[in-house]
Short mmCIF file of C-alpha atoms in Angstrom, two decimals:
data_model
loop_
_atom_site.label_atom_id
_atom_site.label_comp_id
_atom_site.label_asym_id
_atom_site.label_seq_id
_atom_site.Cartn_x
_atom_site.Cartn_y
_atom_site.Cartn_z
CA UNK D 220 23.93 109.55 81.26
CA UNK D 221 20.32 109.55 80.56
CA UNK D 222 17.99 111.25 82.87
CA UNK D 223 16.30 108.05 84.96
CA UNK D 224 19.66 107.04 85.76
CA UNK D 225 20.49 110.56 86.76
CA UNK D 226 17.55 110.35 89.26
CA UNK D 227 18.59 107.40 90.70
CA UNK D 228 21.91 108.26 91.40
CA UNK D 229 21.01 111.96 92.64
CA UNK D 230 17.83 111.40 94.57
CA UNK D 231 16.74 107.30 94.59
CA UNK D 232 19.95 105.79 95.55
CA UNK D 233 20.79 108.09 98.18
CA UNK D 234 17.65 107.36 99.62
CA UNK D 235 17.86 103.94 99.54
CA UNK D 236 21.05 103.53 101.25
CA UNK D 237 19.87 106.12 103.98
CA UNK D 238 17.32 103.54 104.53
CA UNK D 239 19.13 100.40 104.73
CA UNK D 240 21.36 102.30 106.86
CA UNK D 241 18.25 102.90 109.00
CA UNK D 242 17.11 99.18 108.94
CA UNK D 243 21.18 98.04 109.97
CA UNK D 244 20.23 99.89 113.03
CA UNK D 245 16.59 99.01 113.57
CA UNK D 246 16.16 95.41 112.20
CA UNK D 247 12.35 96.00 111.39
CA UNK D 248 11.60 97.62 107.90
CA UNK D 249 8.55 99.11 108.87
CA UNK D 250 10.50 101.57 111.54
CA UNK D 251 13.00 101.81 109.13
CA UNK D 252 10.52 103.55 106.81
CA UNK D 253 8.99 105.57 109.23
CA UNK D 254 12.41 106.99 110.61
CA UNK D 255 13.75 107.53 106.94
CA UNK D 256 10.29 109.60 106.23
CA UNK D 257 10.63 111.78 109.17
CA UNK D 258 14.31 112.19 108.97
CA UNK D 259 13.65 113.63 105.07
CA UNK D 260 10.58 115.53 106.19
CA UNK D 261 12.39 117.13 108.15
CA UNK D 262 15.53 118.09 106.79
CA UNK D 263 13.28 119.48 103.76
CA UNK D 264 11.08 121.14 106.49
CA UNK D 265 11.79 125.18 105.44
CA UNK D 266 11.04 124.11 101.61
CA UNK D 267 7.61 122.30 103.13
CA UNK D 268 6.66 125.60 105.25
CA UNK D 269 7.43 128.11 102.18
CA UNK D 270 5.12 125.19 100.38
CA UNK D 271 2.38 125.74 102.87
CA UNK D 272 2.50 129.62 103.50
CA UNK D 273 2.26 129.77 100.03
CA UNK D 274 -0.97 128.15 99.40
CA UNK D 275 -2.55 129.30 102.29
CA UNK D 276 -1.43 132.86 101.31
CA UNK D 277 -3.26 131.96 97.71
CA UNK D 278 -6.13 130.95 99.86
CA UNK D 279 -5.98 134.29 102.40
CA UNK D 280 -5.91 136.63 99.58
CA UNK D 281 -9.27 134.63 97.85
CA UNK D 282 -11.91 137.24 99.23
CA UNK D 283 -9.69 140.57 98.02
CA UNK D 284 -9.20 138.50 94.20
CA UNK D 285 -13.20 137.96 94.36
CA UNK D 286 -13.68 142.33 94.93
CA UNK D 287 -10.85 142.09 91.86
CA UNK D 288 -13.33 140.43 89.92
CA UNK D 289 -16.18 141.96 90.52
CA UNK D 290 -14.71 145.63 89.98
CA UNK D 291 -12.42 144.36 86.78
CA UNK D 292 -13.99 141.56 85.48
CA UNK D 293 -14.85 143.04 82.49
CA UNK D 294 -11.30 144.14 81.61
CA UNK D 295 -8.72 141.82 81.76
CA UNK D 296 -6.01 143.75 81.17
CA UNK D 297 -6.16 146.06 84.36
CA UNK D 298 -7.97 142.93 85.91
CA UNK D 299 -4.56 141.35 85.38
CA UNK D 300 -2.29 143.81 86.60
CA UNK D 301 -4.43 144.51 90.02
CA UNK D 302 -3.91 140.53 90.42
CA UNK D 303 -0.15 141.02 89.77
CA UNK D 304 -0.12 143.64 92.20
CA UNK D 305 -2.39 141.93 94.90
CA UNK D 306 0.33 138.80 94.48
CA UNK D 307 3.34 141.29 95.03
CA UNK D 308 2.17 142.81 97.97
CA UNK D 309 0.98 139.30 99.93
CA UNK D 310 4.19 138.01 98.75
CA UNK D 311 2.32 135.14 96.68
CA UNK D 312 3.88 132.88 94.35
CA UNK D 313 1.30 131.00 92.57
CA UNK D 314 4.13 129.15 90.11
CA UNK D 315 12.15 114.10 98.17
CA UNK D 316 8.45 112.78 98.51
CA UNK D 317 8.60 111.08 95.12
CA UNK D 318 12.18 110.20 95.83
CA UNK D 319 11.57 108.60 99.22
CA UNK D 320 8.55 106.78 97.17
CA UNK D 321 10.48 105.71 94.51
CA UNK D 322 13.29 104.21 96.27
CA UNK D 323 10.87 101.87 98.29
CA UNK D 324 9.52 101.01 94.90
CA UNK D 325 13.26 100.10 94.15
CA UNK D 326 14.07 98.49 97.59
CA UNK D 327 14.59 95.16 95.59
CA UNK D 328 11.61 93.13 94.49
CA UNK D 329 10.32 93.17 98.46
CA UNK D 330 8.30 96.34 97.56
CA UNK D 331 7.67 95.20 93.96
CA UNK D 332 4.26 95.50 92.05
CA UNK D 333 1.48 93.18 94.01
CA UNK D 334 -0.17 91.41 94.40
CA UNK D 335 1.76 88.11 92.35
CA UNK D 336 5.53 89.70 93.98
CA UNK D 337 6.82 86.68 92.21
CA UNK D 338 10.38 87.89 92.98
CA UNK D 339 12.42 86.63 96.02
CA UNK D 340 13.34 90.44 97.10
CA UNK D 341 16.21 92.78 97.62
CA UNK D 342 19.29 90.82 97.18
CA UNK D 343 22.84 91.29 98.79
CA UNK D 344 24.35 91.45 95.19
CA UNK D 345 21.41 93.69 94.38
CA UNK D 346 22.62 96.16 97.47
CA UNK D 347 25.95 95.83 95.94
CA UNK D 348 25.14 96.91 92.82
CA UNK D 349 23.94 100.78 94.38
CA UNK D 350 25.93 101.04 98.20
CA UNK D 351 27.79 103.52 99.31
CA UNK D 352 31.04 102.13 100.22
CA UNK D 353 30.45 103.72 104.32
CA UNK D 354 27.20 101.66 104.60
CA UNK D 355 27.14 98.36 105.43
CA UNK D 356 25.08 95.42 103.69
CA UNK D 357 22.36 94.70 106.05
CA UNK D 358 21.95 91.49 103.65
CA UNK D 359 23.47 88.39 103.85
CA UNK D 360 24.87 86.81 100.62
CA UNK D 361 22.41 83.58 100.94
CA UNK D 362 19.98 86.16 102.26
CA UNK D 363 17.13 88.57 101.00
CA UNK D 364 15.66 92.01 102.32
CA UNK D 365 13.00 90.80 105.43
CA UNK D 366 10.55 93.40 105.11
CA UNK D 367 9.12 93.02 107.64
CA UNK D 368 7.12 94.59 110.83
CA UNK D 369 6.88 93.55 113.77
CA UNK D 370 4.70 95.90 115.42
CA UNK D 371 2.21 95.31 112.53
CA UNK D 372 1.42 91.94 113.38
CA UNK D 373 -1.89 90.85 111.02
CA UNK D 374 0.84 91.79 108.05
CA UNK D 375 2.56 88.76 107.83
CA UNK D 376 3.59 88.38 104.70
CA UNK D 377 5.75 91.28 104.86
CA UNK D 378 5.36 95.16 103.62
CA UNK D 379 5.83 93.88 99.89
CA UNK D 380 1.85 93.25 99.51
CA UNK D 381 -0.83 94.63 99.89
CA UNK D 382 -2.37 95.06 103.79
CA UNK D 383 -4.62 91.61 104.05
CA UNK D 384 -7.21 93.38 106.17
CA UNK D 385 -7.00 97.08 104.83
CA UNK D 386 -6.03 99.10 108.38
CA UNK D 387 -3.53 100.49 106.46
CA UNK D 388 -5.39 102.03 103.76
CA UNK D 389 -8.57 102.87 105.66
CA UNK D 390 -5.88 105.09 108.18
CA UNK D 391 -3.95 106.40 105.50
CA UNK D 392 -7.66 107.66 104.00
CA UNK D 393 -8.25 109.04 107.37
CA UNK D 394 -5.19 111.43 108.05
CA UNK D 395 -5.15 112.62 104.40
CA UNK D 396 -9.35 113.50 105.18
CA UNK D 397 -7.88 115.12 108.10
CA UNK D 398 -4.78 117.03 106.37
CA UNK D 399 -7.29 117.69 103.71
CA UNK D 400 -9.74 119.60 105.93
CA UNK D 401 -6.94 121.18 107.48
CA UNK D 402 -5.58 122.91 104.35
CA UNK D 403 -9.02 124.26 103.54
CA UNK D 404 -9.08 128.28 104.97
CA UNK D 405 -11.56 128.88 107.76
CA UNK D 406 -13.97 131.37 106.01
CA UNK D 407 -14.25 129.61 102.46
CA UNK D 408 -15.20 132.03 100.03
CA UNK D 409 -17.94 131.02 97.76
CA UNK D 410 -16.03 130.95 94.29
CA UNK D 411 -17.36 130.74 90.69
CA UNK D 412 -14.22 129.51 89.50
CA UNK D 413 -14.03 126.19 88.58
CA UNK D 414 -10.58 125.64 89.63
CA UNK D 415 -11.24 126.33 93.23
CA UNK D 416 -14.27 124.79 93.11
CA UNK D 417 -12.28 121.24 91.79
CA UNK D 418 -10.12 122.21 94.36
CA UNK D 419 -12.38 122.13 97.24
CA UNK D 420 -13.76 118.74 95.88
CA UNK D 421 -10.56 116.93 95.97
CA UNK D 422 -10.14 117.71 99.24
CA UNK D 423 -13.15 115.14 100.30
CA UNK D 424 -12.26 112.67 96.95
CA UNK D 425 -8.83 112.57 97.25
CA UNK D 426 -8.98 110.69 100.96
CA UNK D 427 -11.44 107.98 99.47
CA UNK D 428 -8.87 107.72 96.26
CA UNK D 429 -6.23 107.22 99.00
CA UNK D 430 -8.14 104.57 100.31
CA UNK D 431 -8.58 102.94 97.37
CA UNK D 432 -5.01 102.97 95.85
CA UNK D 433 -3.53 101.97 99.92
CA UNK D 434 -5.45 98.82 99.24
CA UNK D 435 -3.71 97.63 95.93
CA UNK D 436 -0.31 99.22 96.88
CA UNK D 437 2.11 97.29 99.40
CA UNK D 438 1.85 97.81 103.01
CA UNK D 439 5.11 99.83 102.62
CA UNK D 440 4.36 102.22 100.74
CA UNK D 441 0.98 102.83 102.57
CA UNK D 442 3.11 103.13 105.45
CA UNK D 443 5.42 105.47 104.11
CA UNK D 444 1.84 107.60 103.25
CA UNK D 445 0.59 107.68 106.43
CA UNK D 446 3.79 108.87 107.52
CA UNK D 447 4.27 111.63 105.68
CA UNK D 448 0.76 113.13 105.98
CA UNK D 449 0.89 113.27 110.12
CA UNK D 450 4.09 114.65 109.60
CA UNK D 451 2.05 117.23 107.24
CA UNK D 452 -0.60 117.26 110.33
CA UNK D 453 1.56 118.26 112.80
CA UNK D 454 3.23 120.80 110.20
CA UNK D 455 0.10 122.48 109.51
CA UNK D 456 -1.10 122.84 113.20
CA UNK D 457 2.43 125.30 113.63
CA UNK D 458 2.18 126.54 110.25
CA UNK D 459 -1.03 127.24 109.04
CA UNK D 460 -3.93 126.01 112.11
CA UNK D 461 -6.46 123.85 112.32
CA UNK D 462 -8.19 125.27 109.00
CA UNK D 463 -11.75 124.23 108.83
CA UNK D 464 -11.09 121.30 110.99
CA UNK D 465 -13.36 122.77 114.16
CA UNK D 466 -16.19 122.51 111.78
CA UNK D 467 -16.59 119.23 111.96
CA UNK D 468 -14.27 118.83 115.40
CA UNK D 469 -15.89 121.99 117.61
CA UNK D 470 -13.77 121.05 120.41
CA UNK D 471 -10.72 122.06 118.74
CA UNK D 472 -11.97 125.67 118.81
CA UNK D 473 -11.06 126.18 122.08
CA UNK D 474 -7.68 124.96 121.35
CA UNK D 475 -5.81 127.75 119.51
CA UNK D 476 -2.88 127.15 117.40
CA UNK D 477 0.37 129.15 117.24
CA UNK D 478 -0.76 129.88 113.27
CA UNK D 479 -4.39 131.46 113.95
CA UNK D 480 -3.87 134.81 115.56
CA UNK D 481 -1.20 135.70 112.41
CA UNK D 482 -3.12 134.29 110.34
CA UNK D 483 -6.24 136.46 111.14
CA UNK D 484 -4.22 139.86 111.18
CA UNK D 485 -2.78 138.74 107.63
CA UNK D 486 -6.06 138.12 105.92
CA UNK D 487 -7.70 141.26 107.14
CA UNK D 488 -4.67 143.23 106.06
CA UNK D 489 -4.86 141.94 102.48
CA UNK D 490 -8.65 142.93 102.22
CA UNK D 491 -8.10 146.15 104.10
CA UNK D 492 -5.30 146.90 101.91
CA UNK D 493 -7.04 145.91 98.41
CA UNK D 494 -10.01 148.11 99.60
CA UNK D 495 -7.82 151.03 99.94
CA UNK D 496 -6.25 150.36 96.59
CA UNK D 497 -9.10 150.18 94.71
CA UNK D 498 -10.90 153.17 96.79
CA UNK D 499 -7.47 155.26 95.80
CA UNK D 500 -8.02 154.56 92.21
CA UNK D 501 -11.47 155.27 91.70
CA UNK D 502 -10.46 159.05 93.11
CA UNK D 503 -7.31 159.11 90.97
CA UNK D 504 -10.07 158.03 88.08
CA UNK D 505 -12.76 160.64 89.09
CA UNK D 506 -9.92 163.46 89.52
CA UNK D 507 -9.15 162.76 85.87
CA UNK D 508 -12.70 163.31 84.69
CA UNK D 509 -13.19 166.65 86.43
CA UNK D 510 -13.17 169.26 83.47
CA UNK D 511 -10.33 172.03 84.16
CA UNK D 512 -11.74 175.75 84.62
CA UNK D 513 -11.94 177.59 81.27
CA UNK D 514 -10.12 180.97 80.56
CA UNK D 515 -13.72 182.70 80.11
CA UNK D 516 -14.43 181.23 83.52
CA UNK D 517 -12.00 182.97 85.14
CA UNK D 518 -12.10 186.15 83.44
CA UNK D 519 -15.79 186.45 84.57
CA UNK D 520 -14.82 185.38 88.03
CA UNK D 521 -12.10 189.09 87.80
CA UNK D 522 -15.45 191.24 86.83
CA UNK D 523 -17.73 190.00 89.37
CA UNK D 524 -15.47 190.49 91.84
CA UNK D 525 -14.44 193.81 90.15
CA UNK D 526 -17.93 194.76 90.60
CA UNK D 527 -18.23 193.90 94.13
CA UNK D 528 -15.45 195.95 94.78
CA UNK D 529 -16.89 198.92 93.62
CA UNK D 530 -19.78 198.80 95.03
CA UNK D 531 -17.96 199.20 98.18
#
């Protein structure tokens, strides 16, 4: 078995049938999508939140690695170690979407490459050929996968091309800007690395890139985007807070988020904590560079007091 088949059979195919399943039910592909996407987002939902702390731990710790830097630049090795130990101690580990995506690439020619989508769609022999046997064929046999929504009425040519007046797109750009923004910690610490820097520039690129691919993609898989990332939304507001979102939304600073207040208390701790590190090992280091006293030292210490004694 080679390994795209594997993937299919673990991951694709499983998702696929999930969502005919879901469009038996429903009879509109578009809900079907969107009930499919919340349905994995959240069974996945503790691997998402370990996803999140994690990077926004990478993010909390930022200002104590920059005090790293600047005291152990120079040396790499303990600069290294310090880092190591920084990690350990913020519990930091800086080692179904593309399923989900996939399988609607699958989902029979319906959601095939635009914008020509020269083939008729998902067949019932093609539903056949990958169904569980507990899942019925929402397909007739004379019949083809209708894909599609009915509460997106100016797409009606069905979620297999392209949206004809780019809503889709522009929205999907628009909550990724949003969960972009959102990701970003609320004191950003001015970086000369050029990793973070790239970092913090995707974060206003990648929504215009969104845009841009949404446009060319079909309307399902646009759909399926826009999905997923207000699920991410609503994620981060529990998990992480509003991030640097008041900056550009100040109303939202009155409204606080379960995530801030921990949050806070977290990041302070780290810096605290790599303060008192560092202010423990330059004592350790200056204890090791006072000279010992000398034998002749002490010796002369025994006369003088020897003499004070007898002067008494």
């Amino acid at each position: 078995m080679d390994i795209l088949t594997l993937w299919n059979t673990l991951l694709v195919h499983p998702v696929m049938n999930v969502t005919l399943f879901a469009y038996s039910i429903i009879h509109d592909f578009g809900l079907a999508i969107v009930l499919v996407t919340i349905t994995i987002r959240l069974a996945l939902y503790p691997l998402y939140v370990t996803q999140i702390r994690s990077q926004r731990a990478m993010q909390e710790v930022a200002p104590a690695m920059e005090e790293l830097k600047k005291k152990y630049g120079k040396d790499r090795q303990r600069f290294s170690q310090e880092q190591m130990k920084l990690y350990s101690e913020r519990g930091v580990n800086p080692a179904a979407g593309c399923a989900l995506y996939n399988s609607l690439l699958q989902l029979g020619c319906g959601l095939g490459p635009p914008p020509g989508n020269l083939c008729p769609g998902l067949t019932h022999d093609m539903v056949e050929s990958f169904r569980y046997a507990f899942i019925s064929n929402p397909i007739p046999p004379d019949g083809s996968l209708e894909t599609t929504a009915h509460w997106l009425p100016w797409i009606t040519e069905g979620l297999q091309h392209p949206d004809p007046f780019f809503i889709l797109p522009v929205l999907a750009g628009a909550v990724q800007l949003i969960a972009s923004v959102m990701a970003m910690p609320v004191k950003q610490v001015q970086s000369g690395d050029t990793a973070q820097r790239m970092t913090q520039s995707m974060a206003y690129t990648f929504p215009l890139i969104t845009v841009v691919i949404g446009a060319r993609f079909p309307a399902g898989l646009t759909l399926y985007w826009i999905t997923t990332t207000m699920f991410q939304i609503v994620q981060q507001y529990f998990v992480s807070g509003w991030g640097q979102l008041p900056k550009y939304l100040p109303f939202l600073r009155g409204i606080p988020t379960p995530a801030d207040r921990e949050l806070h208390r977290r990041e302070q701790a780290a810096i605290a904590e790599a303060r008192k590190d560092m202010k423990d090992k330059d004592k350790e280091d200056a204890d090791d560079r006072e000279p010992a006293p000398t034998a002749s030292g002490a010796s002369n210490g025994g006369r003088r007091r020897g003499r004070r004694r007898g002067k008494r």
